Structures are given as structure tokens and as C-alpha cells.
XYZ file of C-alpha atoms in Angstrom:
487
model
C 57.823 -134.107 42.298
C 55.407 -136.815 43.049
C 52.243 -136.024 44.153
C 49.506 -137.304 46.604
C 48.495 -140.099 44.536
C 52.559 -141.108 42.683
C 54.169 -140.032 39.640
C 51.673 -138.685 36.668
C 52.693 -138.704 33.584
C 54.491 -141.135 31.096
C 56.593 -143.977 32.549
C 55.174 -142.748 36.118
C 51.688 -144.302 37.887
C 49.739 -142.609 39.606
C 47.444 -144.818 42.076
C 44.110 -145.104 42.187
C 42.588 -145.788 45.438
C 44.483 -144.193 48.947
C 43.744 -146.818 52.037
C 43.290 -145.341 54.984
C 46.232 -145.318 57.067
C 45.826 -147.965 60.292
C 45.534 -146.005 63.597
C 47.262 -146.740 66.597
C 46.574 -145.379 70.081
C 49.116 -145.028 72.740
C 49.971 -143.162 76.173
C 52.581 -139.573 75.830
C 54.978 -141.798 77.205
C 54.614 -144.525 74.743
C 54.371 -142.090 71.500
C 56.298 -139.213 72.944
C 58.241 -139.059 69.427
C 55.091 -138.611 67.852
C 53.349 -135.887 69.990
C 51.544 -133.793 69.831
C 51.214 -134.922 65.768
C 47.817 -136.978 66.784
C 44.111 -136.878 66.183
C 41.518 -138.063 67.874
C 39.768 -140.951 65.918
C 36.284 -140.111 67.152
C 35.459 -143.388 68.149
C 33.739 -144.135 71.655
C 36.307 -145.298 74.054
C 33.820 -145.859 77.278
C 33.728 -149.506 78.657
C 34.967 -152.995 77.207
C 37.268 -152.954 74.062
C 34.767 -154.551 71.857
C 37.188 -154.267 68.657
C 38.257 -152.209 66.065
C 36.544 -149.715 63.746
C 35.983 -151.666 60.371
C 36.930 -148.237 58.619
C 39.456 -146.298 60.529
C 41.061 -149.181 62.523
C 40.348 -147.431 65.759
C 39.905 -148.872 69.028
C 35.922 -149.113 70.192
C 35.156 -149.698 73.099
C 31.281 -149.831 74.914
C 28.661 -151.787 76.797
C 25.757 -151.102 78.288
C 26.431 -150.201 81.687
C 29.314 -147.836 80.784
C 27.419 -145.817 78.252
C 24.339 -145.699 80.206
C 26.625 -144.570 84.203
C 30.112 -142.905 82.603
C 29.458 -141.992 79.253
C 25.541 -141.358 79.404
C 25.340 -142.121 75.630
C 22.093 -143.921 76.434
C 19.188 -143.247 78.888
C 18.236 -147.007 79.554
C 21.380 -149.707 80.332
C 19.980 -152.807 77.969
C 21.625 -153.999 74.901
C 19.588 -155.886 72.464
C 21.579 -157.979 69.221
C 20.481 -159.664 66.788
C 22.340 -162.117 63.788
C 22.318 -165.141 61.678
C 23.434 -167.881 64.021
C 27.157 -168.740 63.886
C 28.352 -165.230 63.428
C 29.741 -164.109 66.895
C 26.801 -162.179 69.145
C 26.981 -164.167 72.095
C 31.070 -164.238 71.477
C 30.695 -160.526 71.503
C 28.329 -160.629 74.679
C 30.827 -162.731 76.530
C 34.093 -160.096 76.012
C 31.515 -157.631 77.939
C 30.638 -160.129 80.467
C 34.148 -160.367 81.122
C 35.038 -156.708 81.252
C 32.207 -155.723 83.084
C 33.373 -158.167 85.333
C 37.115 -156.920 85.712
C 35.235 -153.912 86.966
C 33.292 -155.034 89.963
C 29.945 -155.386 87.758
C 28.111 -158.920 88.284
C 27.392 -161.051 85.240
C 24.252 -163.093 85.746
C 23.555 -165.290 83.516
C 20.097 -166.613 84.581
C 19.383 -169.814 82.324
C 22.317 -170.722 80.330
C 20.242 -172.835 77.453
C 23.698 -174.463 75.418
C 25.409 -173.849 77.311
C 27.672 -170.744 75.997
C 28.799 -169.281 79.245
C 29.307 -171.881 82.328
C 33.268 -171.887 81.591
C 33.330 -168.196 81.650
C 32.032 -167.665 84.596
C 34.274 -170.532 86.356
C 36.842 -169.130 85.016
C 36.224 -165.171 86.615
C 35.883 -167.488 90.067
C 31.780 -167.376 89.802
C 29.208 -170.052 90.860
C 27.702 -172.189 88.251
C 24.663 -174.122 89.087
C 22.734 -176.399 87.362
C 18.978 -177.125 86.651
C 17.626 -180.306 85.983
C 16.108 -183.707 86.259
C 18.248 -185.551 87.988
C 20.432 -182.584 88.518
C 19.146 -180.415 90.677
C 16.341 -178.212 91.635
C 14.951 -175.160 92.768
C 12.670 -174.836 95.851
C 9.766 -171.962 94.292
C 8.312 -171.699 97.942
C 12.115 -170.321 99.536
C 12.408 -166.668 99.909
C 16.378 -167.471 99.584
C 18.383 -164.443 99.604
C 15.400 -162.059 100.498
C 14.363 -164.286 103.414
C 17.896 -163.540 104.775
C 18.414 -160.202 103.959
C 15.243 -160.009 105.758
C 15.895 -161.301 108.815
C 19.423 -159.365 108.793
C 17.733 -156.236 108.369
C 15.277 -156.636 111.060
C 12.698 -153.946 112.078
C 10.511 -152.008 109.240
C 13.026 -152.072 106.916
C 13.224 -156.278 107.247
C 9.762 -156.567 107.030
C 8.712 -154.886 103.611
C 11.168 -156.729 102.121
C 9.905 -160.063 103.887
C 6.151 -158.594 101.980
C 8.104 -158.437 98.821
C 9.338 -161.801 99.249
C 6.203 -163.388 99.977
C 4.789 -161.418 97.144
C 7.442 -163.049 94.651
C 7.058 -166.406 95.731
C 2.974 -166.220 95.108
C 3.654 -164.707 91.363
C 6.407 -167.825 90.996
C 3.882 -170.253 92.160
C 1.271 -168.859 89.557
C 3.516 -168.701 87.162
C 4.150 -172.524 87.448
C 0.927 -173.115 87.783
C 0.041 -171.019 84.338
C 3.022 -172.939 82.808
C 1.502 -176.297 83.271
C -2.102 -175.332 82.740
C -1.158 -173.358 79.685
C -3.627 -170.663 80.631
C -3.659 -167.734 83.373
C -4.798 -168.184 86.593
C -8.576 -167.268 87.860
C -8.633 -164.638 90.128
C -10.152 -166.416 93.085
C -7.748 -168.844 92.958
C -4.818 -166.423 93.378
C -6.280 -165.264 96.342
C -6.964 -168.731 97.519
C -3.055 -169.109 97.177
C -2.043 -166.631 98.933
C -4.234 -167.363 101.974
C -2.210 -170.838 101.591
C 0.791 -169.571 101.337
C 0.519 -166.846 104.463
C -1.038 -169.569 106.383
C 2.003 -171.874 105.503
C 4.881 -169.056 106.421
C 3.408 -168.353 109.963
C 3.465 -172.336 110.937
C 6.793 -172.946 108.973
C 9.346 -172.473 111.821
C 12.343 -170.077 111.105
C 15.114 -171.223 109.067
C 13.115 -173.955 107.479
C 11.840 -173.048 104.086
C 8.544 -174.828 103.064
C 7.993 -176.916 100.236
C 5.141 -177.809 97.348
C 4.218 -180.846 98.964
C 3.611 -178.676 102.551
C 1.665 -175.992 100.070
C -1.012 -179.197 99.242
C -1.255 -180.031 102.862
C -2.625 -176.713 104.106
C -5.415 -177.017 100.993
C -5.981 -180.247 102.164
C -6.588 -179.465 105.564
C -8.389 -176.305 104.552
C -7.993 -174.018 107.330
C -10.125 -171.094 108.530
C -8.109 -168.521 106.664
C -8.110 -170.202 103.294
C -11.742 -171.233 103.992
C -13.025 -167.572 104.413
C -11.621 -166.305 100.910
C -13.536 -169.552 98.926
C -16.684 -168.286 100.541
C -17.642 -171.683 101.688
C -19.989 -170.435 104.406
C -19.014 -173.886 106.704
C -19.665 -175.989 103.469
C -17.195 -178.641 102.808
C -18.400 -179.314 99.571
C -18.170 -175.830 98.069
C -15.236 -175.660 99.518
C -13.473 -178.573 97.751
C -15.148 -177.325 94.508
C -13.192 -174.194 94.897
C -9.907 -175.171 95.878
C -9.754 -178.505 93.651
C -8.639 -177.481 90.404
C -6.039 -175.431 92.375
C -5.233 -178.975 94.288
C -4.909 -180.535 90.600
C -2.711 -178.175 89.461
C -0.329 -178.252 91.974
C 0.035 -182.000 91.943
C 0.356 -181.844 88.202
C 3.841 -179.895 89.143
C 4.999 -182.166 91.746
C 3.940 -185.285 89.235
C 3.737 -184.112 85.531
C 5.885 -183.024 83.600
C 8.141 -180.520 85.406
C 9.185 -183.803 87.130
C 10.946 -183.363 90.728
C 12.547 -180.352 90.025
C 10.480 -177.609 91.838
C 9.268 -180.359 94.895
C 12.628 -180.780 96.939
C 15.031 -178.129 98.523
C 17.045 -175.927 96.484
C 19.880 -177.704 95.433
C 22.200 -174.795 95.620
C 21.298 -171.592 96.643
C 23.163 -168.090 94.591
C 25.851 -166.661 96.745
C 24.989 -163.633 96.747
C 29.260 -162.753 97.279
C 29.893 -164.534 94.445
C 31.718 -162.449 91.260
C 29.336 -164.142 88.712
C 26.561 -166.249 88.569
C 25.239 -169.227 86.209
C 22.462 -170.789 85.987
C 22.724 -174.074 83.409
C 19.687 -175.508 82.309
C 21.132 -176.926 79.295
C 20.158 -180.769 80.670
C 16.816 -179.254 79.602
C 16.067 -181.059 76.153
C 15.213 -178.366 73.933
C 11.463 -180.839 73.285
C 10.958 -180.086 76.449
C 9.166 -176.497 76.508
C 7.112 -176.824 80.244
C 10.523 -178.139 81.688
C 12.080 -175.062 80.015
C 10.008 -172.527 80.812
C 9.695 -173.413 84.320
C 12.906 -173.594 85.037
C 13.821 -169.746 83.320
C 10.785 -168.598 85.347
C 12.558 -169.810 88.654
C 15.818 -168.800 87.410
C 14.835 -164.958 87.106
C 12.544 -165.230 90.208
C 15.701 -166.654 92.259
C 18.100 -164.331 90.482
C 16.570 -160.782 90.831
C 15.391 -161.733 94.349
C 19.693 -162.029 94.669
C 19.623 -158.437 93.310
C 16.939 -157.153 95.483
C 18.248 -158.326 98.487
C 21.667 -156.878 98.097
C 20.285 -153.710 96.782
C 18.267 -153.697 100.274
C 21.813 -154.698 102.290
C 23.379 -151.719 100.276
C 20.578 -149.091 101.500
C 21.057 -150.040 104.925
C 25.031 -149.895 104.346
C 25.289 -153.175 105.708
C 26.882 -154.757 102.148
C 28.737 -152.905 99.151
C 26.805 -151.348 96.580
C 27.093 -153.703 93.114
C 25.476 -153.315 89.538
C 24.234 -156.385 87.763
C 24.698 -157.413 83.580
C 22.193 -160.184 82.785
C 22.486 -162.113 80.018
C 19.746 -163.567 78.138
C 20.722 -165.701 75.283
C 18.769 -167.465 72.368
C 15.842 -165.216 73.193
C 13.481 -167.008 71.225
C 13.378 -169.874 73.201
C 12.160 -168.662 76.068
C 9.715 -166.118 74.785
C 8.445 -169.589 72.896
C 8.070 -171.390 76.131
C 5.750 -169.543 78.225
C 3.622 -166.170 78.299
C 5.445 -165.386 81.535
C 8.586 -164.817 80.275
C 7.701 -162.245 78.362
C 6.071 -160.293 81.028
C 9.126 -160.760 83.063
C 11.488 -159.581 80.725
C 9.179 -156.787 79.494
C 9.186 -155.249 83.107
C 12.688 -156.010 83.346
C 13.518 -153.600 80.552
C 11.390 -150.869 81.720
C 12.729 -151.461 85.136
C 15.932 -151.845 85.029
C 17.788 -148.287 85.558
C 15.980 -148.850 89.254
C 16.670 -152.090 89.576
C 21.021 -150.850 89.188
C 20.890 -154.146 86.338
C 22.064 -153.997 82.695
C 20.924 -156.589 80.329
C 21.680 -157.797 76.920
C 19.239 -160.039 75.114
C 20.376 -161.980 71.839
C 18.020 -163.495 69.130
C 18.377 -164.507 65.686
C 15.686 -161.768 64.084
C 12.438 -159.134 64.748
C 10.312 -162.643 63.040
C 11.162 -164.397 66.325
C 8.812 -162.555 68.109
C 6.374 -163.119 65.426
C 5.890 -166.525 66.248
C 4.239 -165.875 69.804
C 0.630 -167.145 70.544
C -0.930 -163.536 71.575
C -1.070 -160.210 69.956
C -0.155 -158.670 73.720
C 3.035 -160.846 73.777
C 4.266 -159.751 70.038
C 3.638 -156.182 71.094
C 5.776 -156.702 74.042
C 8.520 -158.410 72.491
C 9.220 -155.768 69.156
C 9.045 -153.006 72.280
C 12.099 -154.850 73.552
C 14.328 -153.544 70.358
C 12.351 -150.044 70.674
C 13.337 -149.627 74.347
C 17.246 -151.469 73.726
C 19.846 -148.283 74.374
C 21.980 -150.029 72.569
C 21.164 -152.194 68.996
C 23.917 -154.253 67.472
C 23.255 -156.278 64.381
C 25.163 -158.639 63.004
C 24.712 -160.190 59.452
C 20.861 -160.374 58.601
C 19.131 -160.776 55.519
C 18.188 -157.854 53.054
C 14.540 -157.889 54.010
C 15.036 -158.333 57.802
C 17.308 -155.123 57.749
C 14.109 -153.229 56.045
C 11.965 -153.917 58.793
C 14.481 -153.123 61.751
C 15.915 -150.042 59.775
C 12.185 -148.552 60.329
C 12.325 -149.499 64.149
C 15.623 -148.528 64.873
C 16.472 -145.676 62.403
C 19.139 -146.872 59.672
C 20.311 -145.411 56.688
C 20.667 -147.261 53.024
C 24.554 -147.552 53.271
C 23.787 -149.191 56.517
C 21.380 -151.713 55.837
C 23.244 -152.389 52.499
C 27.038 -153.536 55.026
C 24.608 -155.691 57.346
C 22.647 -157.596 54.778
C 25.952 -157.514 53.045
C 27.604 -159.663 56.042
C 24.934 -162.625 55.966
C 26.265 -164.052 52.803
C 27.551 -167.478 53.419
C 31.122 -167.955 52.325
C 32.399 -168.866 48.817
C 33.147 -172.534 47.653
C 36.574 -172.964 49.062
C 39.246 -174.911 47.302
C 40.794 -175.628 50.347
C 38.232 -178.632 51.840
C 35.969 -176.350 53.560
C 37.888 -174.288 55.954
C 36.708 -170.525 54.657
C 34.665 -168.334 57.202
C 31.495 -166.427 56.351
C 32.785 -163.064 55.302
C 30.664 -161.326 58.171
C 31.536 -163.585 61.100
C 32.756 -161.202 63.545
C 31.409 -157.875 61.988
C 28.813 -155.703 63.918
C 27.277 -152.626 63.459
C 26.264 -150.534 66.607
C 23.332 -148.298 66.344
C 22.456 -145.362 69.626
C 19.134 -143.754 68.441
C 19.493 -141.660 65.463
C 23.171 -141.763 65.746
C 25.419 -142.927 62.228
C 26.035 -146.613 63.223
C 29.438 -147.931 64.290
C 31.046 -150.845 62.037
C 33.413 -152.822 64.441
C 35.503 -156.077 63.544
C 35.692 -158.105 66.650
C 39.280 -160.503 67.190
C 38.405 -162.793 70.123
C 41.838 -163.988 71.824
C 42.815 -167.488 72.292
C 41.518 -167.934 75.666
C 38.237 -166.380 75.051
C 38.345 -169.284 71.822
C 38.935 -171.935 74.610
C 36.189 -170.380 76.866
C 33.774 -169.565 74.542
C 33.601 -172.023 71.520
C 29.714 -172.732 70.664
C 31.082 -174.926 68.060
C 33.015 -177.779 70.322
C 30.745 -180.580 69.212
C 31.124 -180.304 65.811
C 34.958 -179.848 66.728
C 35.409 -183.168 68.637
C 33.650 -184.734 65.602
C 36.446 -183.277 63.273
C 38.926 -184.279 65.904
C 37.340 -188.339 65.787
C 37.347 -187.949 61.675
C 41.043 -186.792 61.397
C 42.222 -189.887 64.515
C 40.310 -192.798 62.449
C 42.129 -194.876 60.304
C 41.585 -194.556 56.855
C 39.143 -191.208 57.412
C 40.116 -188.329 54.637
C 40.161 -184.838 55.337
């Protein structure tokens, strides 16, 4: 009789190495010959099918929101990756964008830098808009969808979230104002500002939203309210000393180097009905930081106003209750651009759960946030991964995986499969055509939990939606057409 491993013995063979059989999962119905000769595979099977366990073959499935509201593997909904580039994450973080979307959730993708996900979302029947010169813009001084949901709401209710608005506009103004200065702004002249800007929304009639060059008119004229917080005492001249570089500043928007873009109307406002939601701002040349930075910092302003509005429509049960996935792709760059960003995403991550909003951030490694001009804003950037419910890696150097395995918690067999996937592929015979042996593999990590090796298969259509790559393929495409080119 043969046993487990073959035939022992002479003229038999035994083998040596048993793989593990390839599991299946099915309904009763489907397996009813098989039942009730099954196991469970132990595998998470809450949310998107991301892929299949690199091990056991079995179905995973996860993503923030769903471990975070069905599963309640994690306490905070945020997802944070990280990879050599050209190995799958944002591939990865589109499959959840689009099964998050099949279930009501809406993907927001708030600054598309490539970009990677502008064909997704027109293809789930979402609103794509873009950011640019020449392209369109984004009016910093319109309370958009809070302004609205303002005036909808009426009464006490309408009014504390007109407060809110006017509050978010005045941090978007400073913000631009920091952007182009390069610096914070003084304290007085916030509260100069504001003055302004509550001077300018009780002579701005109602459904007008005003604009920058309206904002420079009421310094200009220097009314009584904006006069009493310089502490001018009837002086002209101290007056114009205080509000001057304020004056410069603003003008250096309108005129410098942010261009046009933040001067005129909004170009297109977000529908706050729509199923999905992209910002492009991949016009943006990737020299161009202050361009860059302004623009996220309007993106996020105008996006999560979107959320807060609807959130405030929901409590009053005059709109349906929705959840939110953001994406935030190529990390680095906007952390690079401006100090801002980082404080916005930094209070997005510890707000969040209140906020009904999952998020996923993608960068390259921890070093990116190494690279940031302040000790404050590397602090807040490694307490993104530290605060992450979810961590997924893909491949990543030996001594990278050190330094997250003591953030995140990872054993030696772990770090030894990640680093193990950043190898780049061998020298193929074949002209070229050989994938790096990690491309696709991930490794999810929930607190001290073992870490879960997936192998992702994107489909055909998510290929055609989703290929970062398209460039480089039209090139091959021009290469293979012209006469006389080899392959």
C-alpha cells in the first residue's frame, strides 16, 4: 500500500515535498456533492475580493471601510501602502475603489496627480473634473456645497454650518497665502482676513459667490470693521502698513505663480449626487510645486466641505446617509509641496471615524517622509503608518522592511517575503517581456496580527481602466508599426 508521500521502497518513489491542495469556495448548492466535507480556510472574507492567499489559495477579501463598520477588525477606517513603484498598490487601491463603490460607498479621489484613476471613476458614472491653467479653476472664496446645504437647512441648524463654512474658506485663503509666501501667516493678519472676509459675505448678495479680486477691494477700501482689528486709531498710514503685506500676498496669487486658477469662478462645482468624484490635476507639471500644492489644498478644502454638507443634509434627514473612501496617491508629492498638506491629512486621519470617510494613502517608503523641511511635519507624517488600521506592503528593500517592521510589528519570515518581492526580474531570453517576481504580491498587516500574503489578478477591464504604464505602451505600439523597427 502506498503511503502519504508514494511507494517506499525499491523500484517505488516516494515524494518529497506535498503542495498544498488549491481551495475552492462555493455555495451548498454549488458543492452539494461535497458537503459537509469542507473547512473553513481562515482567511478574512469582509469587503472587496482583493485576491487570493499566496499560501492556501483562498479567497481574501478586505478594505478599510468593511473591516473598520462589518467586520470591526480595525478601530480607525484608513489604509496606508507602501511599494517599489511599478508593483501594483494603486492597482490594488483601485479594485477597492470599485467595490466600495458597488456598495453605495463614495470614492473621492481629491487630486488625481498621473492620472491613475479619471477612467475609473467615468466608468462607475462619477464626475471627473479637472484643475489647471488653462483648464479650469477653483473659486477658494465659494462656500459651494456648504453654502447650499446651508441655506437648505435654514434656521440654527443652517447657520453653524454657514460659521463652519466661513471658517473653511479663511483657513483655505491662509493656506494659499502660506503656499506662496512659503512661511505661516502672522497672527494679526489672520484676523485682518477674516474681518475682510465677513465684511465681504454680508455685501455679497445671495447666490453670488465672491471672488479674490472682490477680497483686495474691501482691503483697499479699508472699511471700519477691518480698520478696528489693525488698530489704526483713524491713521491711514498705519493702516496701510498693516494690511500691505497681506495686499501683496494676495496679488501674488491672482498674478504669480498659481496663475488664474484660484481668481475666476469655479469651473465645475462636485455634485454632491454624484457616485464618485475626481479631481485631475495632472496638467500640473510635476516642476511646478506652488501650482501643486495649491491646487491639493483646494481640492481637500472643496472635497470634505462635499462631505460635510451631506453629512449635515443626512442629520436633518433631508438626504441619504453615505460613507466616503478617499484616495490619496503618490503621497510624497504632496507632503513635498506644502506644510499644509500635512496638517490636513494629519487631522484627517485622526478624524476620520467622525467624519463617516475611509482613506487610503500610497507612497513609495517611511524615507519619503524623511525628506520634509520641519521636524513637526516628519513627526506627523511616520504617525500616519502608526495610526493606518490597515498596512499593506508591497516589495521594499531589506533595510526599509527593518525600519517599518519596528513601527508596525513584523516578524523575520515576514520581512524576509517582502524584501524578497523587490528583486527586479531575471535577464529574460525572451527580449524583455519577464515581470518582477513581486508585482502583484502584498502582505497585509492588522496590529500585532500574523500578516496576510495575497496574490492580486487584476481582470481585463480593470487592465484597460487602470494601466499606469500606457505611455510607455503607445511607444511599444509606434516601435512595433515603423518600418524597419526590431522587436
Amino acid at each position: 500500500m502506498p503511503g502519504a508521500r508514494g511507494w517506499p521502497g525499491p523500484g517505488g518513489g516516494e515524494i518529497g515535498y506535498m503542495d498544498t491542495p488549491t481551495m475552492w469556495r462555493a455555495t451548498t448548492v454549488q458543492a452539494c456533492g461535497l458537503w459537509p466535507f469542507a473547512a473553513g480556510s481562515g482567511s478574512p472574507m469582509t469587503g472587496v475580493p482583493l485576491g487570493q492567499h499566496l499560501y492556501t489559495g483562498a479567497t481574501v477579501c478586505g478594505d478599510p471601510i468593511s473591516w473598520f463598520t462589518r467586520a470591526r477588525y480595525i478601530s480607525n477606517p484608513s489604509l496606508f501602502m507602501l511599494g517599489m513603484p511599478g508593483l501594483g498598490k494603486s492597482t490594488l487601491v483601485n479594485r477597492m475603489l470599485i467595490g466600495l463603490s458597488a456598495t453605495g460607498v463614495v470614492p473621492l479621489v481629491l487630486g488625481d496627480l498621473k492620472p491613475d484613476y479619471a477612467d475609473t471613476v467615468r466608468a462607475l458614472g462619477g464626475q471627473v473634473i479637472s484643475i489647471g491653467r488653462g483648464v479650469g479653476g477653483i473659486n477658494i472664496l465659494d462656500p459651494g456645497a456648504m453654502g447650499a446645504a446651508a441655506e437648505r437647512l435654514g434656521g440654527t441648524a443652517g447657520q453653524s454650518l454657514a460659521a463652519e463654512a466661513h471658517g473653511r474658506v479663511l483657513n483655505m485663503v491662509a493656506a494659499l497665502i502660506s503656499v506662496v509666501r512659503t512661511r505661516p501667516m502672522e497672527d494679526h493678519e489672520q484676523s485682518v482676513l477674516a474681518a475682510a472676509l465677513h465684511h465681504l459675505r454680508e455685501r455679497t448678495p445671495s447666490g453670488r459667490a465672491p471672488l479674490l479680486p472682490d477680497l483686495l477691494a474691501v482691503l483697499q477700501e479699508g472699511p471700519d470693521r477691518v480698520r478696528a482689528v489693525t488698530l489704526d486709531r483713524g491713521d491711514d498710514t498705519r493702516y496701510r502698513d498693516a494690511v500691505d503685506p497681506l495686499h501683496r500676498s494676495l496679488l501674488g496669487i491672482l498674478d504669480g505663480p498659481l496663475g488664474r486658477t484660484f481668481s475666476s469662478s469655479t469651473s465645475t462645482r462636485i455634485d454632491p449626487a454624484a457616485p464618485a468624484v475626481c479631481i485631475d490635476i495632472s496638467r500640473i507639471g510635476e516642476s511646478d510645486t506652488q501650482l501643486t500644492a495649491a491646487a491639493m489644498l483646494a481640492a481637500w478644502s472643496d472635497g470634505l466641505g462635499t462631505v460635510a454638507a451631506a453629512h449635515a443634509l443626512a442629520d436633518a434627514g433631508l438626504a441619504p446617509r453615505r460613507w466616503y473612501f478617499t484616495v490619496l496617491d503618490e503621497l510624497w508629492r504632496p507632503l513635498r509641496a506644502a506644510s499644509g498638506i500635512v496638517d490636513r491629512i494629519d487631522a484627517l486621519t485622526r478624524l476620520n471615524r467622525a467624519l463617516g470617510l475611509g482613506d487610503a494613502k500610497i507612497t513609495h517608503t517611511l524615507k519619503d517622509a524623511e525628506a520634509l523641511g520641519s521636524e513637526s511635519d516628519r513627526a506627523k507624517a511616520r504617525g500616519f503608518v502608526e495610526r493606518a488600521g490597515m498596512v499593506v506592503c508591497a516589495g521594499l528593500p531589506r533595510a526599509e522592511m527593518e525600519e517599518l517592521g519596528r513601527v508596525v510589528g513584523m516578524s523575520r519570515r515576514e520581512i524576509d517575503l517582502v524584501s524578497s518581492w523587490s528583486s527586479p526580474p531575471g535577464w529574460a531570453v525572451n527580449g524583455g517581456n519577464e515581470e518582477p517576481p513581486g508585482r502583484g504580491n502584498f502582505l497585509i498587516k492588522v496590529g500585532g496580527r500574523p500578516g496576510i500574503p495575497i496574490k492580486v489578478a487584476i481582470t481585463q477591464t480593470e487592465r484597460d481602466l487602470h494601466n499606469t504604464n500606457s505611455r510607455w505602451a503607445a511607444g511599444a505600439q509606434i516601435r512595433r508599426t515603423t518600418p524597419g523597427a526590431t522587436t
